[in-house]
């Protein structure tokens, strides 16, 4: 990533270019569990976790999808893969609430539309931005 405050940060993204919500909720929970494991292992792409979709899902709980509680629920749902146990109580003991909070803080939920993909800067502006980025390259 470029620019403050994300300069040189790395990210991991899952992209769902679906026309309908489909089974994104199930896939999102699996993504959160994978993010937890990546953060636990301090994977080099784990500065940020992005879920990019064209079809919103779980509209009634959208505001809580990036909460630590949602991360914990997803990790417990996939505890056999994350912790090697399907015993919920044992998995709860192994769950690191601070790590779940950290994953939630790094989570981005991005909803795009087909029309957004057609947005392009004017050629003049693109040239100005490219020149500025090139000029700054030495100072970043």
N, CA, C and O of each residue as an XYZ file, in Angstrom:
560
protein
N       0.850     -1.165      0.000
C       0.000      0.000      0.000
C       0.897      1.229      0.000
O       2.052      1.182      0.424
N       0.336      2.327     -0.486
C       1.109      3.559     -0.563
C       0.377      4.685      0.137
O      -0.852      4.712      0.195
N       1.154      5.609      0.665
C       0.585      6.786      1.309
C       0.311      6.569      2.783
O      -0.014      5.467      3.225
N       0.451      7.652      3.528
C       0.201      7.596      4.967
C      -1.272      7.343      5.222
O      -2.093      7.853      4.460
N      -1.649      6.622      6.200
C      -0.823      5.966      7.201
C      -0.466      4.516      6.840
O      -0.021      3.757      7.701
N      -0.660      4.134      5.578
C      -0.498      2.733      5.193
C       0.766      2.450      4.388
O       0.912      1.355      3.845
N       1.665      3.396      4.301
C       2.860      3.240      3.481
C       3.578      1.926      3.792
O       3.924      1.649      4.940
N       3.791      1.134      2.761
C       4.497     -0.150      2.823
C       3.765     -1.248      3.601
O       4.327     -2.319      3.826
N       2.524     -0.996      4.011
C       1.743     -2.053      4.634
C       1.370     -3.087      3.575
O       1.220     -2.757      2.398
N       1.225     -4.313      3.994
C       0.821     -5.395      3.099
C      -0.593     -5.828      3.470
O      -1.043     -5.627      4.598
N      -1.280     -6.423      2.509
C      -2.632     -6.870      2.795
C      -2.924     -8.196      2.113
O      -2.301     -8.580      1.123
N      -3.890     -8.864      2.688
C      -4.409    -10.106      2.127
C      -5.877     -9.835      1.820
O      -6.593     -9.279      2.654
N      -6.328    -10.223      0.630
C      -7.713     -9.949      0.249
C      -8.379    -11.193     -0.305
O      -7.745    -12.045     -0.927
N      -9.662    -11.270     -0.063
C     -10.493    -12.273     -0.718
C     -11.523    -11.488     -1.520
O     -12.173    -10.583     -0.997
N     -11.664    -11.842     -2.791
C     -12.523    -11.104     -3.707
C     -13.673    -11.990     -4.150
O     -13.471    -13.124     -4.587
N     -14.888    -11.454     -4.032
C     -16.093    -12.182     -4.427
C     -16.864    -11.316     -5.428
O     -17.618    -10.427     -5.032
N     -16.675    -11.576     -6.700
C     -17.380    -10.823     -7.733
C     -18.682    -11.558     -8.068
O     -18.850    -12.108     -9.157
N     -19.593    -11.545     -7.095
C     -20.874    -12.226     -7.225
C     -21.960    -11.207     -7.543
O     -21.851    -10.041     -7.163
N     -23.000    -11.641     -8.234
C     -24.151    -10.788     -8.509
C     -25.140    -10.799     -7.344
O     -25.922     -9.862     -7.184
N     -25.108    -11.854     -6.533
C     -26.009    -12.024     -5.388
C     -25.182    -12.392     -4.152
O     -24.034    -12.820     -4.277
N     -25.760    -12.225     -2.973
C     -25.015    -12.565     -1.755
C     -24.508    -13.997     -1.721
O     -23.432    -14.270     -1.188
N     -25.291    -14.917     -2.295
C     -24.892    -16.319     -2.370
C     -24.544    -16.832     -0.972
O     -25.253    -16.538     -0.010
N     -23.465    -17.590     -0.858
C     -23.052    -18.141      0.436
C     -21.877    -17.361      1.029
O     -21.022    -17.930      1.708
N     -21.845    -16.065      0.765
C     -20.729    -15.252      1.262
C     -20.594    -15.269      2.773
O     -19.479    -15.199      3.290
N     -21.702    -15.360      3.490
C     -21.607    -15.396      4.945
C     -20.762    -16.554      5.426
O     -19.912    -16.392      6.302
N     -20.991    -17.712      4.860
C     -20.217    -18.901      5.211
C     -18.755    -18.722      4.817
O     -17.851    -19.049      5.585
N     -18.536    -18.206      3.624
C     -17.172    -17.990      3.155
C     -16.466    -16.904      3.968
O     -15.263    -16.993      4.216
N     -17.213    -15.882      4.382
C     -16.638    -14.809      5.184
C     -16.149    -15.341      6.533
O     -15.069    -14.973      6.994
N     -16.942    -16.204      7.158
C     -16.520    -16.791      8.437
C     -15.223    -17.581      8.276
O     -14.336    -17.512      9.127
N     -15.121    -18.322      7.192
C     -13.894    -19.073      6.926
C     -12.719    -18.112      6.706
O     -11.608    -18.364      7.174
N     -12.970    -17.017      5.996
C     -11.947    -15.991      5.769
C     -11.456    -15.422      7.100
O     -10.252    -15.268      7.303
N     -12.379    -15.111      8.002
C     -11.985    -14.567      9.312
C     -11.109    -15.541     10.082
O     -10.133    -15.134     10.713
N     -11.449    -16.819     10.037
C     -10.633    -17.831     10.720
C      -9.235    -17.881     10.108
O      -8.243    -18.003     10.827
N      -9.159    -17.787      8.789
C      -7.847    -17.778      8.120
C      -7.057    -16.523      8.492
O      -5.841    -16.585      8.670
N      -7.740    -15.395      8.608
C      -7.069    -14.148      9.007
C      -6.495    -14.283     10.415
O      -5.382    -13.828     10.681
N      -7.247    -14.902     11.308
C      -6.794    -15.128     12.676
C      -5.507    -15.955     12.672
O      -4.549    -15.630     13.373
N      -5.498    -17.020     11.881
C      -4.309    -17.888     11.799
C      -3.133    -17.113     11.206
O      -2.005    -17.237     11.684
N      -3.391    -16.314     10.165
C      -2.323    -15.522      9.540
C      -1.747    -14.509     10.529
O      -0.531    -14.332     10.604
N      -2.613    -13.852     11.277
C      -2.144    -12.877     12.268
C      -1.368    -13.571     13.381
O      -0.354    -13.056     13.853
N      -1.841    -14.729     13.794
C      -1.165    -15.498     14.839
C       0.252    -15.882     14.394
O       1.191    -15.854     15.189
N       0.387    -16.237     13.125
C       1.694    -16.632     12.579
C       2.521    -15.427     12.140
O       3.644    -15.585     11.661
N       1.974    -14.234     12.301
C       2.623    -12.997     11.871
C       3.034    -13.079     10.405
O       4.151    -12.722     10.029
N       2.108    -13.554      9.599
C       2.329    -13.667      8.156
C       2.624    -12.295      7.579
O       2.045    -11.301      8.017
N       3.513    -12.228      6.607
C       3.953    -10.936      6.070
C       2.849    -10.177      5.332
O       3.012     -8.982      5.085
N       1.750    -10.808      4.975
C       0.646    -10.118      4.315
C      -0.499     -9.804      5.278
O      -1.633     -9.603      4.844
N      -0.215     -9.761      6.565
C      -1.306     -9.619      7.527
C      -1.406     -8.250      8.197
O      -1.922     -8.144      9.310
N      -0.918     -7.206      7.535
C      -1.129     -5.866      8.081
C      -2.607     -5.484      7.991
O      -3.145     -4.832      8.886
N      -3.253     -5.898      6.898
C      -4.666     -5.606      6.666
C      -5.308     -6.822      6.006
O      -4.666     -7.559      5.257
N      -6.595     -7.013      6.305
C      -7.366     -8.102      5.703
C      -8.567     -7.482      5.000
O      -9.378     -6.807      5.635
N      -8.687     -7.708      3.695
C      -9.754     -7.080      2.924
C     -10.707     -8.111      2.338
O     -10.292     -9.086      1.712
N     -11.976     -7.874      2.554
C     -13.037     -8.664      1.930
C     -13.660     -7.733      0.898
O     -14.284     -6.735      1.256
N     -13.493     -8.054     -0.372
C     -13.979     -7.210     -1.457
C     -15.091     -7.952     -2.182
O     -14.904     -9.076     -2.648
N     -16.243     -7.312     -2.270
C     -17.394     -7.961     -2.874
C     -18.193     -6.988     -3.725
O     -18.088     -5.772     -3.565
N     -18.984     -7.532     -4.624
C     -19.901     -6.742     -5.436
C     -21.339     -6.948     -4.960
O     -22.251     -6.289     -5.459
N     -21.549     -7.837     -4.018
C     -22.890     -8.136     -3.519
C     -22.870     -8.150     -1.996
O     -22.333     -9.081     -1.394
N     -23.450     -7.127     -1.364
C     -23.495     -7.132      0.102
C     -24.184     -8.385      0.624
O     -25.018     -8.974     -0.063
N     -23.838     -8.783      1.825
C     -24.391     -9.978      2.451
C     -24.610     -9.682      3.926
O     -24.056     -8.722      4.461
N     -25.404    -10.491      4.571
C     -25.721    -10.318      5.998
C     -26.081     -8.867      6.322
O     -25.540     -8.272      7.253
N     -26.987     -8.323      5.551
C     -27.355     -6.910      5.699
C     -27.834     -6.569      7.108
O     -27.571     -5.470      7.594
N     -28.523     -7.478      7.762
C     -29.043     -7.195      9.101
C     -27.966     -7.161     10.177
O     -28.204     -6.665     11.279
N     -26.790     -7.682      9.868
C     -25.702     -7.649     10.853
C     -24.446     -6.994     10.273
O     -23.350     -7.181     10.801
N     -24.599     -6.233      9.196
C     -23.469     -5.623      8.497
C     -22.558     -4.838      9.433
O     -21.335     -4.935      9.330
N     -23.136     -4.067     10.338
C     -22.332     -3.199     11.210
C     -21.466     -3.964     12.200
O     -20.574     -3.380     12.815
N     -21.711     -5.257     12.364
C     -20.918     -6.039     13.316
C     -19.987     -7.042     12.631
O     -19.288     -7.796     13.308
N     -19.973     -7.057     11.305
C     -19.150     -8.043     10.599
C     -17.659     -7.874     10.885
O     -16.907     -8.847     10.832
N     -17.230     -6.659     11.186
C     -15.811     -6.435     11.460
C     -15.541     -6.272     12.966
O     -14.618     -5.564     13.368
N     -16.349     -6.929     13.772
C     -16.164     -6.853     15.224
C     -15.317     -8.025     15.725
O     -15.209     -9.061     15.069
N     -14.730     -7.836     16.885
C     -13.941     -8.928     17.466
C     -14.840    -10.112     17.811
O     -14.406    -11.262     17.736
N     -16.082     -9.842     18.185
C     -17.023    -10.918     18.466
C     -17.278    -11.789     17.242
O     -17.398    -13.009     17.356
N     -17.362    -11.158     16.068
C     -17.562    -11.911     14.828
C     -16.324    -12.751     14.522
O     -16.441    -13.888     14.066
N     -15.147    -12.197     14.768
C     -13.909    -12.951     14.548
C     -13.872    -14.152     15.489
O     -13.560    -15.263     15.062
N     -14.186    -13.938     16.757
C     -14.181    -15.036     17.727
C     -15.180    -16.122     17.323
O     -14.866    -17.310     17.390
N     -16.367    -15.722     16.910
C     -17.390    -16.689     16.488
C     -16.886    -17.510     15.306
O     -17.059    -18.729     15.275
N     -16.272    -16.852     14.347
C     -15.763    -17.547     13.159
C     -14.637    -18.512     13.525
O     -14.577    -19.630     13.012
N     -13.757    -18.079     14.405
C     -12.640    -18.938     14.817
C     -13.172    -20.170     15.551
O     -12.704    -21.285     15.319
N     -14.141    -19.970     16.426
C     -14.719    -21.102     17.147
C     -15.472    -22.032     16.198
O     -15.476    -23.248     16.390
N     -16.103    -21.466     15.187
C     -16.795    -22.259     14.179
C     -15.823    -23.175     13.429
O     -16.179    -24.282     13.025
N     -14.613    -22.700     13.254
C     -13.594    -23.454     12.518
C     -12.480    -23.928     13.454
O     -11.323    -24.036     13.048
N     -12.836    -24.207     14.698
C     -11.841    -24.561     15.715
C     -11.071    -25.834     15.391
O      -9.912    -25.972     15.783
N     -11.692    -26.753     14.688
C     -10.965    -27.991     14.373
C      -9.781    -27.706     13.456
O      -8.744    -28.361     13.558
N      -9.930    -26.736     12.566
C      -8.815    -26.376     11.677
C      -7.850    -25.401     12.345
O      -6.642    -25.462     12.120
N      -8.392    -24.497     13.171
C      -7.551    -23.483     13.817
C      -6.779    -24.064     14.995
O      -5.575    -23.836     15.121
N      -7.464    -24.814     15.861
C      -6.858    -25.317     17.092
C      -6.686    -26.832     17.137
O      -6.072    -27.367     18.060
N      -7.229    -27.516     16.142
C      -7.121    -28.971     16.140
C      -8.096    -29.659     17.084
O      -7.899    -30.818     17.449
N      -9.148    -28.946     17.479
C     -10.163    -29.546     18.338
C     -11.534    -29.035     17.937
O     -11.687    -27.872     17.565
N     -12.522    -29.898     18.013
C     -13.893    -29.476     17.746
C     -14.660    -29.258     19.054
O     -15.849    -28.941     19.037
N     -13.973    -29.430     20.183
C     -14.565    -29.182     21.490
C     -14.612    -27.670     21.722
O     -13.574    -27.022     21.855
N     -15.819    -27.122     21.770
C     -15.989    -25.675     21.862
C     -15.361    -25.098     23.123
O     -14.720    -24.048     23.061
N     -15.528    -25.752     24.256
C     -14.962    -25.235     25.512
C     -13.437    -25.234     25.476
O     -12.802    -24.288     25.941
N     -12.861    -26.280     24.930
C     -11.401    -26.329     24.797
C     -10.923    -25.232     23.852
O      -9.919    -24.571     24.117
N     -11.646    -25.041     22.749
C     -11.284    -24.004     21.776
C     -11.394    -22.610     22.402
O     -10.553    -21.749     22.144
N     -12.426    -22.385     23.224
C     -12.572    -21.082     23.898
C     -11.353    -20.773     24.764
O     -10.918    -19.624     24.847
N     -10.812    -21.791     25.401
C      -9.630    -21.602     26.249
C      -8.400    -21.250     25.412
O      -7.508    -20.539     25.876
N      -8.357    -21.748     24.187
C      -7.216    -21.499     23.309
C      -7.334    -20.179     22.542
O      -6.339    -19.644     22.052
N      -8.543    -19.671     22.448
C      -8.789    -18.445     21.688
C      -8.135    -17.243     22.361
O      -8.288    -17.041     23.565
N      -7.421    -16.462     21.596
C      -6.757    -15.251     22.082
C      -7.642    -14.055     21.733
O      -7.692    -13.630     20.578
N      -8.338    -13.516     22.733
C      -9.268    -12.405     22.507
C      -8.550    -11.160     21.994
O      -9.103    -10.422     21.178
N      -7.328    -10.918     22.461
C      -6.564     -9.761     21.976
C      -6.226     -9.914     20.496
O      -6.255     -8.942     19.741
N      -5.909    -11.128     20.092
C      -5.613    -11.385     18.680
C      -6.872    -11.207     17.834
O      -6.808    -10.650     16.737
N      -8.012    -11.673     18.334
C      -9.283    -11.486     17.621
C      -9.577     -9.999     17.455
O     -10.034     -9.570     16.396
N      -9.320     -9.218     18.489
C      -9.514     -7.765     18.421
C      -8.572     -7.152     17.395
O      -8.965     -6.256     16.648
N      -7.349     -7.620     17.355
C      -6.365     -7.124     16.401
C      -6.791     -7.424     14.959
O      -6.659     -6.575     14.077
N      -7.297     -8.628     14.732
C      -7.784     -8.994     13.389
C      -8.952     -8.101     13.011
O      -9.005     -7.599     11.887
N      -9.890     -7.892     13.926
C     -11.055     -7.048     13.651
C     -10.629     -5.625     13.289
O     -11.216     -5.007     12.400
N      -9.621     -5.110     13.970
C      -9.146     -3.753     13.690
C      -8.484     -3.634     12.322
O      -8.438     -2.546     11.747
N      -7.978     -4.735     11.804
C      -7.289     -4.729     10.501
C      -8.200     -5.119      9.347
O      -7.757     -5.187      8.201
N      -9.462     -5.374      9.641
C     -10.392     -5.873      8.636
C     -11.049     -4.734      7.857
O     -11.519     -3.757      8.440
N     -11.075     -4.875      6.547
C     -11.734     -3.924      5.650
C     -12.863     -4.668      4.936
O     -12.659     -5.773      4.434
N     -14.039     -4.069      4.892
C     -15.161     -4.599      4.114
C     -15.419     -3.608      2.984
O     -15.821     -2.470      3.225
N     -15.188     -4.043      1.769
C     -15.290     -3.150      0.613
C     -16.347     -3.689     -0.339
O     -16.271     -4.834     -0.786
N     -17.341     -2.846     -0.647
C     -18.389     -3.226     -1.600
C     -18.228     -2.353     -2.836
O     -18.228     -1.125     -2.753
N     -18.093     -3.002     -3.968
C     -17.931     -2.306     -5.243
C     -19.161     -2.525     -6.119
O     -20.030     -3.340     -5.810
N     -19.211     -1.789     -7.200
C     -20.259     -2.013     -8.193
C     -19.611     -2.000     -9.572
O     -18.510     -1.479     -9.752
N     -20.306     -2.575    -10.532
C     -19.776     -2.594    -11.896
C     -19.509     -1.186    -12.406
O     -18.537     -0.968    -13.129
N     -20.347     -0.236    -12.044
C     -20.157      1.144    -12.498
C     -18.855      1.738    -11.952
O     -18.183      2.505    -12.641
N     -18.506      1.386    -10.725
C     -17.270      1.924    -10.154
C     -16.051      1.504    -10.964
O     -15.069      2.241    -11.049
N     -16.119      0.332    -11.550
C     -14.983     -0.151    -12.331
C     -14.740      0.689    -13.577
O     -13.657      0.639    -14.161
N     -15.740      1.459    -13.986
C     -15.578      2.296    -15.179
C     -15.033      3.683    -14.847
O     -14.690      4.449    -15.748
N     -14.955      4.006    -13.557
C     -14.441      5.317    -13.155
C     -12.932      5.383    -13.367
O     -12.179      4.563    -12.842
N     -12.519      6.347    -14.124
C     -11.097      6.555    -14.377
C     -10.794      8.039    -14.253
O     -11.627      8.867    -14.623
N      -9.628      8.391    -13.744
C      -9.291      9.818    -13.688
C      -9.044     10.350    -15.104
O      -8.680      9.602    -16.011
N      -9.248     11.640    -15.266
C      -8.912     12.270    -16.537
C      -7.435     12.040    -16.817
O      -6.632     11.963    -15.887
N      -7.073     11.932    -18.078
C      -5.675     11.675    -18.421
C      -4.747     12.715    -17.826
O      -3.644     12.388    -17.385
N      -5.192     13.984    -17.809
C      -4.363     15.043    -17.221
C      -4.102     14.776    -15.743
O      -2.975     14.922    -15.271
N      -5.149     14.384    -15.012
C      -4.998     14.114    -13.594
C      -4.156     12.878    -13.349
O      -3.348     12.854    -12.421
N      -4.333     11.860    -14.161
C      -3.523     10.646    -14.022
C      -2.051     10.971    -14.195
O      -1.211     10.443    -13.466
N      -1.729     11.827    -15.144
C      -0.340     12.220    -15.379
C       0.212     13.011    -14.194
O       1.362     12.821    -13.800
N      -0.603     13.890    -13.631
C      -0.167     14.684    -12.472
C       0.099     13.765    -11.272
O       1.112     13.914    -10.589
N      -0.791     12.839    -11.022
C      -0.617     11.909     -9.904
C       0.626     11.052    -10.123
O       1.420     10.865     -9.202
N       0.799     10.532    -11.337
C       1.970      9.702    -11.632
C       3.253     10.498    -11.429
O       4.218      9.979    -10.869
N       3.277     11.744    -11.873
C       4.468     12.586    -11.717
C       4.756     12.837    -10.235
O       5.911     12.796     -9.811
N       3.716     13.095     -9.456
C       3.898     13.353     -8.029
C       4.414     12.112     -7.305
O       5.304     12.209     -6.460
N       3.860     10.953     -7.633
C       4.329      9.716     -7.016
C       5.784      9.441     -7.376
O       6.561      8.989     -6.535
N       6.145      9.709     -8.608
C       7.534      9.522     -9.039
C       8.444     10.486     -8.300
O       9.532     10.107     -7.867
N       8.006     11.732     -8.154
C       8.805     12.752     -7.460
C       9.024     12.360     -6.005
O      10.120     12.535     -5.473
N       8.001     11.837     -5.367
C       8.078     11.475     -3.951
C       8.795     10.154     -3.701
O       9.193      9.872     -2.571
N       8.960      9.360     -4.718
C       9.521      8.013     -4.554
C      10.803      8.020     -3.733
O      11.017      7.130     -2.909
N      11.639      8.994     -3.946
C      12.899      9.071     -3.196
C      12.706      9.399     -1.732
O      13.543      9.033     -0.906
N      11.604     10.094     -1.382
C      11.407     10.487      0.012
C      10.563      9.508      0.793
O      10.411      9.674      2.003
N      10.008      8.498      0.157
C       9.173      7.518      0.854
C      10.043      6.408      1.244
O       9.578      5.443      1.851
